[in-house]
Coordinates of C-alpha atoms in Angstrom, one line a residue:
X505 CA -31.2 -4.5 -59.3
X506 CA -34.7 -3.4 -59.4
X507 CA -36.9 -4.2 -55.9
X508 CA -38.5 -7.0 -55.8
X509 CA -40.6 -8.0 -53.1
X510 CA -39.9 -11.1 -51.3
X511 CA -39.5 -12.9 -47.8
X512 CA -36.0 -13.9 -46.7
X513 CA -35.4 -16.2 -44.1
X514 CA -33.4 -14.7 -41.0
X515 CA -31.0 -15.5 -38.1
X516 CA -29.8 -13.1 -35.3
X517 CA -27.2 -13.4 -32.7
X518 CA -25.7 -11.7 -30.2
X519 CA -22.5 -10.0 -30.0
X520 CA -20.8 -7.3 -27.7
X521 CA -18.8 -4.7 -30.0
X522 CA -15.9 -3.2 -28.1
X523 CA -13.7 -5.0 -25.1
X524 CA -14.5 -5.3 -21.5
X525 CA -17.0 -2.9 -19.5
X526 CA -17.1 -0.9 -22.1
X527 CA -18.6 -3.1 -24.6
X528 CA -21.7 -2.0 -26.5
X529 CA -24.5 -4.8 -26.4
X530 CA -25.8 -5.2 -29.7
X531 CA -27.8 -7.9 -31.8
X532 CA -26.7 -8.6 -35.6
X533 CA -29.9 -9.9 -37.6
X534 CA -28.8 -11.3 -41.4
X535 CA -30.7 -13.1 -44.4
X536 CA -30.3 -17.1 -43.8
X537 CA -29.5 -16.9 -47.7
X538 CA -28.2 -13.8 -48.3
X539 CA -28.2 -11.7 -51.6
X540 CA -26.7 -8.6 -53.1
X541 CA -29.1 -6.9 -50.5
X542 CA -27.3 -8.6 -47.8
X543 CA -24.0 -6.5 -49.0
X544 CA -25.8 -3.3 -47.5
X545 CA -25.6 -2.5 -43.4
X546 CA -28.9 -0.7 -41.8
X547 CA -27.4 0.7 -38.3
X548 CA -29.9 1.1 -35.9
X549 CA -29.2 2.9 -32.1
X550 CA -31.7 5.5 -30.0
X551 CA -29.8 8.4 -27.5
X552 CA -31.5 6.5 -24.8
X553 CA -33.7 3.2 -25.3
X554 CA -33.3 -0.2 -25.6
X555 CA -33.7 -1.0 -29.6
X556 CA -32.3 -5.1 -29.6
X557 CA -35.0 -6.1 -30.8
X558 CA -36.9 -3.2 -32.1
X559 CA -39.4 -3.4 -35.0
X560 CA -37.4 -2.3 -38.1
X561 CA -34.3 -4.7 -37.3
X562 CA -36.0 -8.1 -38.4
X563 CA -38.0 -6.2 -40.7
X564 CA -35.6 -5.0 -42.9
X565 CA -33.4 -8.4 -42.4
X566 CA -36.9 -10.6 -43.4
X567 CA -36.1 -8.1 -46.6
X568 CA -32.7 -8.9 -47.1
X569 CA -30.5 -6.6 -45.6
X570 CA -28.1 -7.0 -42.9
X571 CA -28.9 -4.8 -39.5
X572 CA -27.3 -4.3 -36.4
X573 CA -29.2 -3.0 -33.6
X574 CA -27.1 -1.4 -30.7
X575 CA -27.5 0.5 -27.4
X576 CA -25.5 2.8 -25.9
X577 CA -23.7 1.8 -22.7
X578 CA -25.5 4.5 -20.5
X579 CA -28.3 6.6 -21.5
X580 CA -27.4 9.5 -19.1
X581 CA -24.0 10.6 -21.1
X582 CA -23.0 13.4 -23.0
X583 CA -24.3 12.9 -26.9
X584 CA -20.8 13.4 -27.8
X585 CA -19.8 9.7 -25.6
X586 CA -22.6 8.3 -27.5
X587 CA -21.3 9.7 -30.7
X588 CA -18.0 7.3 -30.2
X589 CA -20.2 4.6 -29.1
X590 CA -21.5 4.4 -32.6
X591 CA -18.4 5.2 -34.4
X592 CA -17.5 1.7 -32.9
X593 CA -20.5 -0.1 -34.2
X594 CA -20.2 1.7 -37.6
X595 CA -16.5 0.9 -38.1
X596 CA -17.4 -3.0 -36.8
X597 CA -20.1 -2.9 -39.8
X598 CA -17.4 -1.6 -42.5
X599 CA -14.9 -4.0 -41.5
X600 CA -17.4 -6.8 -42.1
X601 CA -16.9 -9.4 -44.6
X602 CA -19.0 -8.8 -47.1
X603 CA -20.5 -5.6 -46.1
X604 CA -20.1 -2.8 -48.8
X605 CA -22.7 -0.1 -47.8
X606 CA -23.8 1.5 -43.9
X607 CA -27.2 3.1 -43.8
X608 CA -28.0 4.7 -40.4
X609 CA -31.7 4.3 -38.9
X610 CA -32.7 7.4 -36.6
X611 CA -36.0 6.4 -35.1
X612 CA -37.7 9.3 -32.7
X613 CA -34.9 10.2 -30.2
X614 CA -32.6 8.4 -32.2
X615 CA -32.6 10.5 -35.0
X616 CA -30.7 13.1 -33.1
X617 CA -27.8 10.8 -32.6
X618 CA -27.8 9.6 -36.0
X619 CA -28.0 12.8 -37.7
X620 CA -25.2 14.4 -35.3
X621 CA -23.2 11.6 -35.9
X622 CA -23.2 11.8 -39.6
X623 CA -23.0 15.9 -39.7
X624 CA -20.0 15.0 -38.0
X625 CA -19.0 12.8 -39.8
X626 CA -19.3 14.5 -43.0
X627 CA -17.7 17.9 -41.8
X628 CA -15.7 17.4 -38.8
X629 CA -16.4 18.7 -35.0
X630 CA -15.9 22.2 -35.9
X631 CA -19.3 22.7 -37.4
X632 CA -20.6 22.4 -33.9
X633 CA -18.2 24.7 -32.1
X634 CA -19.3 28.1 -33.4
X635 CA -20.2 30.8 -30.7
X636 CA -23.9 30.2 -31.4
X637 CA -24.2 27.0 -29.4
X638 CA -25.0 26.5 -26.0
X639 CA -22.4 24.3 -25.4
X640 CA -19.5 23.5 -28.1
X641 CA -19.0 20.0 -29.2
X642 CA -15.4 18.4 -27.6
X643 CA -12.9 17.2 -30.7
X644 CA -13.6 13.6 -30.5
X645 CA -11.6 12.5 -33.6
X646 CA -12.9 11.4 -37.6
X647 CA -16.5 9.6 -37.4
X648 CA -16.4 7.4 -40.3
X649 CA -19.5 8.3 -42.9
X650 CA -22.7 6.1 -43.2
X651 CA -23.4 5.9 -46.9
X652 CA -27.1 7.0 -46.4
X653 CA -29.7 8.1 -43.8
X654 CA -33.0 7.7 -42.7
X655 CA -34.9 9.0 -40.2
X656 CA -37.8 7.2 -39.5
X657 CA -40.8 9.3 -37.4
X658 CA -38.2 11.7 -35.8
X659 CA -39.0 13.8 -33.2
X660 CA -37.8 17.2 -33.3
X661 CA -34.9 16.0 -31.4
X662 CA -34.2 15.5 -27.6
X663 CA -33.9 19.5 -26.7
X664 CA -36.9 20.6 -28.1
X665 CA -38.7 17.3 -27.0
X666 CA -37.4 18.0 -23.2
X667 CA -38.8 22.1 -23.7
X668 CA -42.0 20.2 -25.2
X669 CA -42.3 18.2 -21.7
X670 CA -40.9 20.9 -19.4
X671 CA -44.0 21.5 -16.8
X672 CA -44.2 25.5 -16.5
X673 CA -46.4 24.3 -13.0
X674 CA -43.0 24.4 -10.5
X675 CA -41.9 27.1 -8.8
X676 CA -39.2 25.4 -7.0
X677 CA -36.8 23.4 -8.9
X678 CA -35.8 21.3 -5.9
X679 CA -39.7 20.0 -5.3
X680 CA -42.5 19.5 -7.0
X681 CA -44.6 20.4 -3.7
X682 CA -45.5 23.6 -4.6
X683 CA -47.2 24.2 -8.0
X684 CA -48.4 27.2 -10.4
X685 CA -51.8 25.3 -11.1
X686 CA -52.8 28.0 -13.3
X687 CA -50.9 26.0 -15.8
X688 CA -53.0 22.8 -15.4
X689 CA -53.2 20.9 -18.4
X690 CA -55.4 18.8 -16.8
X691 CA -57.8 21.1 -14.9
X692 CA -61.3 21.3 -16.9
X693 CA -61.3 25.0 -16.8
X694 CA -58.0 25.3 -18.6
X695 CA -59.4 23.6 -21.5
X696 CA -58.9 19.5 -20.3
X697 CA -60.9 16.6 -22.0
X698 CA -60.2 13.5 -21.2
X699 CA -61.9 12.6 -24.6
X700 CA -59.8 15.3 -26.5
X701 CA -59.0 18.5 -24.5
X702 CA -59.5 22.1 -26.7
X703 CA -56.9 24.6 -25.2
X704 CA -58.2 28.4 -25.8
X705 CA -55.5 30.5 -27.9
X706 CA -54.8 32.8 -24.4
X707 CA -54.6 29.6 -22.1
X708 CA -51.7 28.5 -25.3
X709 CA -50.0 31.3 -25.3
X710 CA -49.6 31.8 -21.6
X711 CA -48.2 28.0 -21.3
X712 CA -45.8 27.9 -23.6
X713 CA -44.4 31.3 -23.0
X714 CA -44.1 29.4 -19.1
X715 CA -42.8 26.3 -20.6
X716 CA -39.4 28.6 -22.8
X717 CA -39.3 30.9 -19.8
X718 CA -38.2 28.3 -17.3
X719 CA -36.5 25.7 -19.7
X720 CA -34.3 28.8 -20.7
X721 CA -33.7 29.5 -16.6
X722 CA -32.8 25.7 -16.6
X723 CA -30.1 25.9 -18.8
X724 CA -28.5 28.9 -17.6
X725 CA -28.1 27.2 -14.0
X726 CA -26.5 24.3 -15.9
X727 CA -24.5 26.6 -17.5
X728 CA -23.4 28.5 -14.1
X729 CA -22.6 24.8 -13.0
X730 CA -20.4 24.2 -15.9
X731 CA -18.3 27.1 -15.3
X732 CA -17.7 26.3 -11.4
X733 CA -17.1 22.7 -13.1
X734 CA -14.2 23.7 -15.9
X735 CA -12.7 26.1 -13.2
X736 CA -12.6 22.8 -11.1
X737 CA -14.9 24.5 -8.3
X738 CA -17.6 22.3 -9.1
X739 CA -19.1 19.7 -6.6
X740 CA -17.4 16.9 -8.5
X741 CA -14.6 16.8 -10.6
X742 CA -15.5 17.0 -14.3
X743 CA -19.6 16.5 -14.1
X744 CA -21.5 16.2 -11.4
X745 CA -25.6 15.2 -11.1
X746 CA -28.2 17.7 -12.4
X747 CA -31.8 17.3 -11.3
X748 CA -34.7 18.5 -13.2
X749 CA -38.3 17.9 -11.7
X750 CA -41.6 17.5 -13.8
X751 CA -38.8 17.6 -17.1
X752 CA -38.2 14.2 -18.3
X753 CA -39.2 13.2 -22.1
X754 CA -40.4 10.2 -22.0
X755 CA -44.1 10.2 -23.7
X756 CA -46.6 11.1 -20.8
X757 CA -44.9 14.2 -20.0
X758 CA -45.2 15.6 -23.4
X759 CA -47.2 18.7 -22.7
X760 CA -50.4 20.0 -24.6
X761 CA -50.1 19.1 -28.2
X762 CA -50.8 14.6 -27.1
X763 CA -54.3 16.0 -25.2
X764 CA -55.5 19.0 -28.1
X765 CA -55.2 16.7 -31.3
X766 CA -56.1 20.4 -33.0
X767 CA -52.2 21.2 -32.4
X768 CA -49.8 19.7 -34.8
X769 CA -52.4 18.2 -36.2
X770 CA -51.7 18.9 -40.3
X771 CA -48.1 19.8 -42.9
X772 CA -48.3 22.8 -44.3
X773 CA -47.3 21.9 -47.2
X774 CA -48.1 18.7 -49.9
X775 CA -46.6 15.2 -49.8
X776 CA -46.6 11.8 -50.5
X777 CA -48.8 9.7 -48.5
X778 CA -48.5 6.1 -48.0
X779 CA -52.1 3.7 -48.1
X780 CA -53.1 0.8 -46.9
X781 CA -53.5 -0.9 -50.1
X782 CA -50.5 0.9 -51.6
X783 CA -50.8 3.2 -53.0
X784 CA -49.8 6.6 -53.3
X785 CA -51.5 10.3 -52.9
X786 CA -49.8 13.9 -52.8
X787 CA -52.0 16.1 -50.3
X788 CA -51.7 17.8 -47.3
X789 CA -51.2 15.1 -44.4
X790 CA -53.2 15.7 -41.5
X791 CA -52.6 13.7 -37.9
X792 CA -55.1 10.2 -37.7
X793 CA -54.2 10.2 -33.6
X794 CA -56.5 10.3 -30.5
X795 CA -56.0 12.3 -27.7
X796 CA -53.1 10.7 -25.4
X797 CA -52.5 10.7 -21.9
X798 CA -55.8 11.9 -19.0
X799 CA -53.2 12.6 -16.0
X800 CA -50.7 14.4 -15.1
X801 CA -46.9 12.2 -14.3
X802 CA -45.6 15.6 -12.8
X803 CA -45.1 15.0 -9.4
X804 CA -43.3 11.2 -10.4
X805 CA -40.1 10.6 -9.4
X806 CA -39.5 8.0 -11.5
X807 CA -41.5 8.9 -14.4
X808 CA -41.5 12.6 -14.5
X809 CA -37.9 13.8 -13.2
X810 CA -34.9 14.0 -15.6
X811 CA -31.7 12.8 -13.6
X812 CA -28.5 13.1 -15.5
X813 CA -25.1 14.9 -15.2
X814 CA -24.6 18.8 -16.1
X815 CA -23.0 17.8 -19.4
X816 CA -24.9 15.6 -20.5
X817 CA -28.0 18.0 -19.8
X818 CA -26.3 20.7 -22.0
X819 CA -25.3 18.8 -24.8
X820 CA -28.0 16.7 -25.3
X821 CA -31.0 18.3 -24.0
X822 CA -31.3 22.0 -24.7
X823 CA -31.7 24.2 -27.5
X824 CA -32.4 28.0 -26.9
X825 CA -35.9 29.3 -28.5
X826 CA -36.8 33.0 -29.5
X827 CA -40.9 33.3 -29.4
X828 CA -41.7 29.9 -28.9
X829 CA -44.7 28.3 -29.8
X830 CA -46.6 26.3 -31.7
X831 CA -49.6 25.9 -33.5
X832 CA -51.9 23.0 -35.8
X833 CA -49.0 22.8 -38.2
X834 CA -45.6 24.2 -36.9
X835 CA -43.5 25.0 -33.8
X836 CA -41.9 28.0 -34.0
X837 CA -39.2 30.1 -32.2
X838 CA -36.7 27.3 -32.1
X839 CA -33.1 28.0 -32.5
X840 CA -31.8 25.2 -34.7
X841 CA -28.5 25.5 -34.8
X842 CA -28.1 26.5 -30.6
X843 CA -26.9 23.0 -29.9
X844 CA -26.7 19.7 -31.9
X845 CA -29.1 17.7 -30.2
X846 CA -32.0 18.6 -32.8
X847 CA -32.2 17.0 -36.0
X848 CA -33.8 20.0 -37.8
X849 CA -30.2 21.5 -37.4
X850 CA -28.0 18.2 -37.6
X851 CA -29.4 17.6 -41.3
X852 CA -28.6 21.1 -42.7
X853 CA -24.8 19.6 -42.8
X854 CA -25.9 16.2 -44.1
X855 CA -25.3 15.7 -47.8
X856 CA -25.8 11.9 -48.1
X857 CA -29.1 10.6 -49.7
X858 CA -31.6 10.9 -47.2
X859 CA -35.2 9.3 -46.6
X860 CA -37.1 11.1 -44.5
X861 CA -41.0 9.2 -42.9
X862 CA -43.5 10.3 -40.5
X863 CA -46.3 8.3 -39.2
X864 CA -49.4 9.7 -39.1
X865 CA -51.2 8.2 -36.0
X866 CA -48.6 9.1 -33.8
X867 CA -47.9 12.8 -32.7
X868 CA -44.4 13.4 -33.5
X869 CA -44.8 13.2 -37.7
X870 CA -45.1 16.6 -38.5
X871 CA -41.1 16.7 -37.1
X872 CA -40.5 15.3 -40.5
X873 CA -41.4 18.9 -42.7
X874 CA -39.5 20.6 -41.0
X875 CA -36.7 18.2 -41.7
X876 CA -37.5 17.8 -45.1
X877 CA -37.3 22.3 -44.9
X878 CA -33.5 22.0 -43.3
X879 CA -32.1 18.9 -45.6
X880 CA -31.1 21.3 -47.9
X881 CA -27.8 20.4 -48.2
X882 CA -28.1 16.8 -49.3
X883 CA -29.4 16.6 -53.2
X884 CA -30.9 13.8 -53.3
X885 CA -33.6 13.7 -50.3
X886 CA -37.2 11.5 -50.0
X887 CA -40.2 12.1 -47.8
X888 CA -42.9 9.9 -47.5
X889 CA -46.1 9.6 -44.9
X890 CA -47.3 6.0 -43.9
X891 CA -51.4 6.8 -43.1
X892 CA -52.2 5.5 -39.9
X893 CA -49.4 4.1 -38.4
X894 CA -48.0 4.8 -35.1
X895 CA -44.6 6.1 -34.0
X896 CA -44.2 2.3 -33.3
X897 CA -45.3 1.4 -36.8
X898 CA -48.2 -0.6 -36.0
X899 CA -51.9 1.0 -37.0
X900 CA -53.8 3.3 -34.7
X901 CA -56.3 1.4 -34.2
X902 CA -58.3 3.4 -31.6
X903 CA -59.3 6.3 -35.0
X904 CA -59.5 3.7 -37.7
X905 CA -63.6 4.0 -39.1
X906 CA -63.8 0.6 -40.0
X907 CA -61.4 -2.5 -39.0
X908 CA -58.1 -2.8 -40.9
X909 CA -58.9 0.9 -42.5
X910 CA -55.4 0.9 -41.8
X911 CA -54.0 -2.3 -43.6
X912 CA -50.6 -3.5 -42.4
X913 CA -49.0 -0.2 -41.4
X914 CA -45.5 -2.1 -40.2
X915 CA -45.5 -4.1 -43.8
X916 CA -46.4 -1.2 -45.8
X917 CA -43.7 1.2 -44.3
X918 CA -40.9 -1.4 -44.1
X919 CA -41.4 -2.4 -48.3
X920 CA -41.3 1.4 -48.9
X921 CA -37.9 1.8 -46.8
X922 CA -36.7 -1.9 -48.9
X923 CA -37.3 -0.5 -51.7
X924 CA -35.8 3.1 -51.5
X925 CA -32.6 1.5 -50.0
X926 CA -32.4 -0.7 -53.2
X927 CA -32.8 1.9 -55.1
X928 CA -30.7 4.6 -53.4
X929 CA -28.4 2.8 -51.9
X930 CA -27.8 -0.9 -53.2
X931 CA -27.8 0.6 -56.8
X932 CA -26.7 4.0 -56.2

C-alpha cells in the first residue's frame, strides 16, 4: 500500500486500562472509517506528563491510524513501575480486534520510557543488570515487543536532562538560602543576555564541571540511602522521600545551552532536512531557536525542586558522566550505558525499525544524532529534521524571517511519520 495522503474522519473516547486504583487513564483516538491503516496501533505515553490529548494522537488518527494515548498512574515512580504500566496498555492494543501492528511514540521524556521498554522487551531484564549501572533493573517479567519505534524530538533522556538542570549555585542541599553566585547564569558579568546570553569558554568549563561534580555527590547520597533502605535501616520501609533543590527538569531549569543559542546549536554530521513546502535537503542542520528563559526558577519550590522517592531518583534520573561537557554540536562525557534512563543507551539494544526526528526550533534536536550514532543495532533505522518546528511541533515563530517561512511545521512532520509507518510498518 503505497502512502497516499488524505484526511480521515476521527472519534476518541475514553477508557481506563487495568482494574480499580490502579487503572491507567488513557484516550483511544480511531478513523470514523477505518482502513488497512487502521490495523496498525501508535502507543503514545511520557515518564511524567500528561499526553491525553497531546498533538501527535489525533494527528496520526486524522491519518488513519489507531492511537492510544496513556499516562502513567504517578509520575514520581521507579521507571521500572512505569515499564509495567505500559506493558498493560501494549498488551490491551494486541488483544484488540482488529489490531495487527504496535508502534511506540517516545516524545522528549518519553522516549526514555519507550526505548527502555522495548530494549527490554527485546532482550530481557538482564541487559540492564550488569555491574556498570548505577542501579540494576528489578526482574519484572516478559514486556511484549512493539513492532516499531519512533522517537519523536527526544531529549537525551531524563538523567542527562536532570544533570543538564542541576544548579551547581547550592551549597546546601537542604536550602537554597545560600548560593555559589559565581555560577550565575543570569548575572551579566558571567556572560547573561536577556536577548541571547554568550558564555566565555572559562565561565563553560567551570559550570559544567560544578553542574557533574554535584549531580555525581547527589547520587552517591541516594545511593548511601538505598543501602540503609535494602538493609531495612532506612527511614521508611522499601523507599522513602528524596529531595533535590534547584534540580527539577522541567524546561526553565534547563541550564546554559536554552540562554547561549551558540551551544548545541548544529549536527555534526549531514542529514535529511524536512521544508516547509516539502521538500527535502541533506546538510548539516543547524538550531532555528531563540534564546529561552531571562530568570532564574532556582530558589522555587514548586518549579525548581525535584521531589520523588530514592528509587525512583536512581533509576530514572541519573547517569554517571566522565569529563562532561558540552559544546555547539555535542555533549560529551556521558556514560550511556550507567543506567537505563537515557535513550542514547536504551536504543543500542533495539533492533526493530526505528524512525528517529528532531525539531529544529526547539533545543533538544541535536539528542537525535546521537541516537541515530547508538541505534546500531537495529538495521533498518530513519532520521529526518523537520526545519523550524518546535519540540511541540508547531513553528518557531519568534526566528522565522518572513511569516509562514516555516509552513505548517505540525502537518509537514505528521505526513512524514504517516508515510514512514506505511511504509515500514503497514507494508513491512
Amino acid at each position: 500500500m503505497n502512502y497516499e495522503l488524505k484526511a480521515y474522519e476521527i472519534k476518541n473516547h475514553f477508557l481506563q486500562v487495568g482494574e480499580g486504583l490502579m487503572g491507567i487513564s488513557a484516550v483511544l483516538y480511531e478513523p470514523v472509517n477505518p482502513d488497512e491503516r487502521a490495523h496498525t496501533a501508535v502507543m503514545c505515553m511520557h515518564s511524567d506528563s500528561n499526553y491525553l490529548a497531546f498533538t501527535p494522537c489525533p494527528e496520526l488518527a486524522a491519518r488513519g491510524f489507531t492511537v492510544m494515548a496513556a499516562n502513567t498512574t504517578e509520575p514520581k515512580q521507579p521507571l521500572e513501575r512505569k515499564l509495567l504500566e505500559l506493558k498493560k496498555c501494549v498488551e490491551y492494543l494486541k488483544n484488540m480486534d482488529g489490531i495487527e501492528r504496535v508502534v511506540l511514540l517516545g516524545h522528549s521524556g518519553g522516549a526514555t520510557l519507550m526505548s527502555c521498554y522495548q530494549a527490554v522487551a527485546e532482550n530481557g531484564c538482564g541487559i540492564f543488570q550488569d555491574e556498570e549501572k548505577i542501579v540494576k533493573m528489578p526482574d519484572i517479567g516478559e514486556l511484549p515487543a512493539a513492532d516499531a519505534v519512533m522517537f519523536l524530538d527526544s531529549n537525551w533522556g531524563n538523567g542527562v536532562m536532570t544533570l543538564l538542570s542541576i544548579d551547581p549555585q547550592v551549597t546546601d542541599e537542604t536550602s537554597t538560602q545560600n548560593f555559589d553566585t559565581s555560577y550565575d547564569l543570569f548575572d551579566p558579568a558571567n556572560g547573561f543576555d536577556p536577548a541571547g546570553s554568550h558564555y566565555s569558554p572559562e565561565f563553560r568549563a567551570r559550570y559544567q564541571k560544578a553542574q557533574a561534580a554535584r549531580f555525581d555527590r547527589i547520587i552517591d547520597s541516594a545511593l548511601e540511602r538505598k543501602a540503609l533502605i535494602d538493609k531495612g535501616e532506612g527511614r521508611f520501609i522499601g523507599d522513602e522521600p528524596f529531595i533535590v533543590p534547584a534540580g527539577a527538569q522541567p524546561a526553565p531549569n534547563n541550564r546554559m545551552f536554552p540562554q547561549d543559542i551558540s551551544l548545541l546549536c548544529r549536527t555534526k554530521n549531514e542529514y535529511p532536512l524536512l521544508h516547509a513546502d516539502g521538500s527535502v535537503t541533506t546538510e548539516v542542520i543547524r538550531s532555528l531557536r531563540p534564546p529561552k528563559f531571562t530568570r532564574s526558577m532556582s530558589r522555587m519550590y514548586g518549579m525548581a525542586t525535584d521531589v520523588s522517592t530514592v528509587n525512583t531518583y536512581l533509576s530514572g534520573s541519573s547517569v554517571r558522566t566522565k569529563d562532561f561537557s558540552y559544546d555547539e554540536c555535542e555533549v560529551k562525557g556521558i556514560q550511556w550505558n550507567s543506567s537505563y534512563c537515557c535513550t542514547p543507551g536504551n536504543v543500542q539494544h533495539i533492533a526493530a525499525p526505528m524512525l528517529i526526528m528532531g525539531m529544529t526550533g526547539g533545543y533538544e534536536f541535536l539528542a537525535a544524532e546521537v541516537i541515530c550514532e547508538n541505534a546500531k543495532k537495529t538495521t533498518d533505522k530513519t532520521v529526518m529534521f523537520v526545519e523550524g518546528a518546535t519540540h511541540n511541533f508547531t513553528p518557531e515563530h519568534a526566528t522565522e524571517k518572513t511569516p509562514g517561512e516555516y509552513g505548517d511545521t505540525v502537518y509537514n512532520c505528521f505526513n512524514y511519520v504517516a508515510q514512514w509507518l506505511c511504509e515500514k510498518v503497514v507494508e513491512g
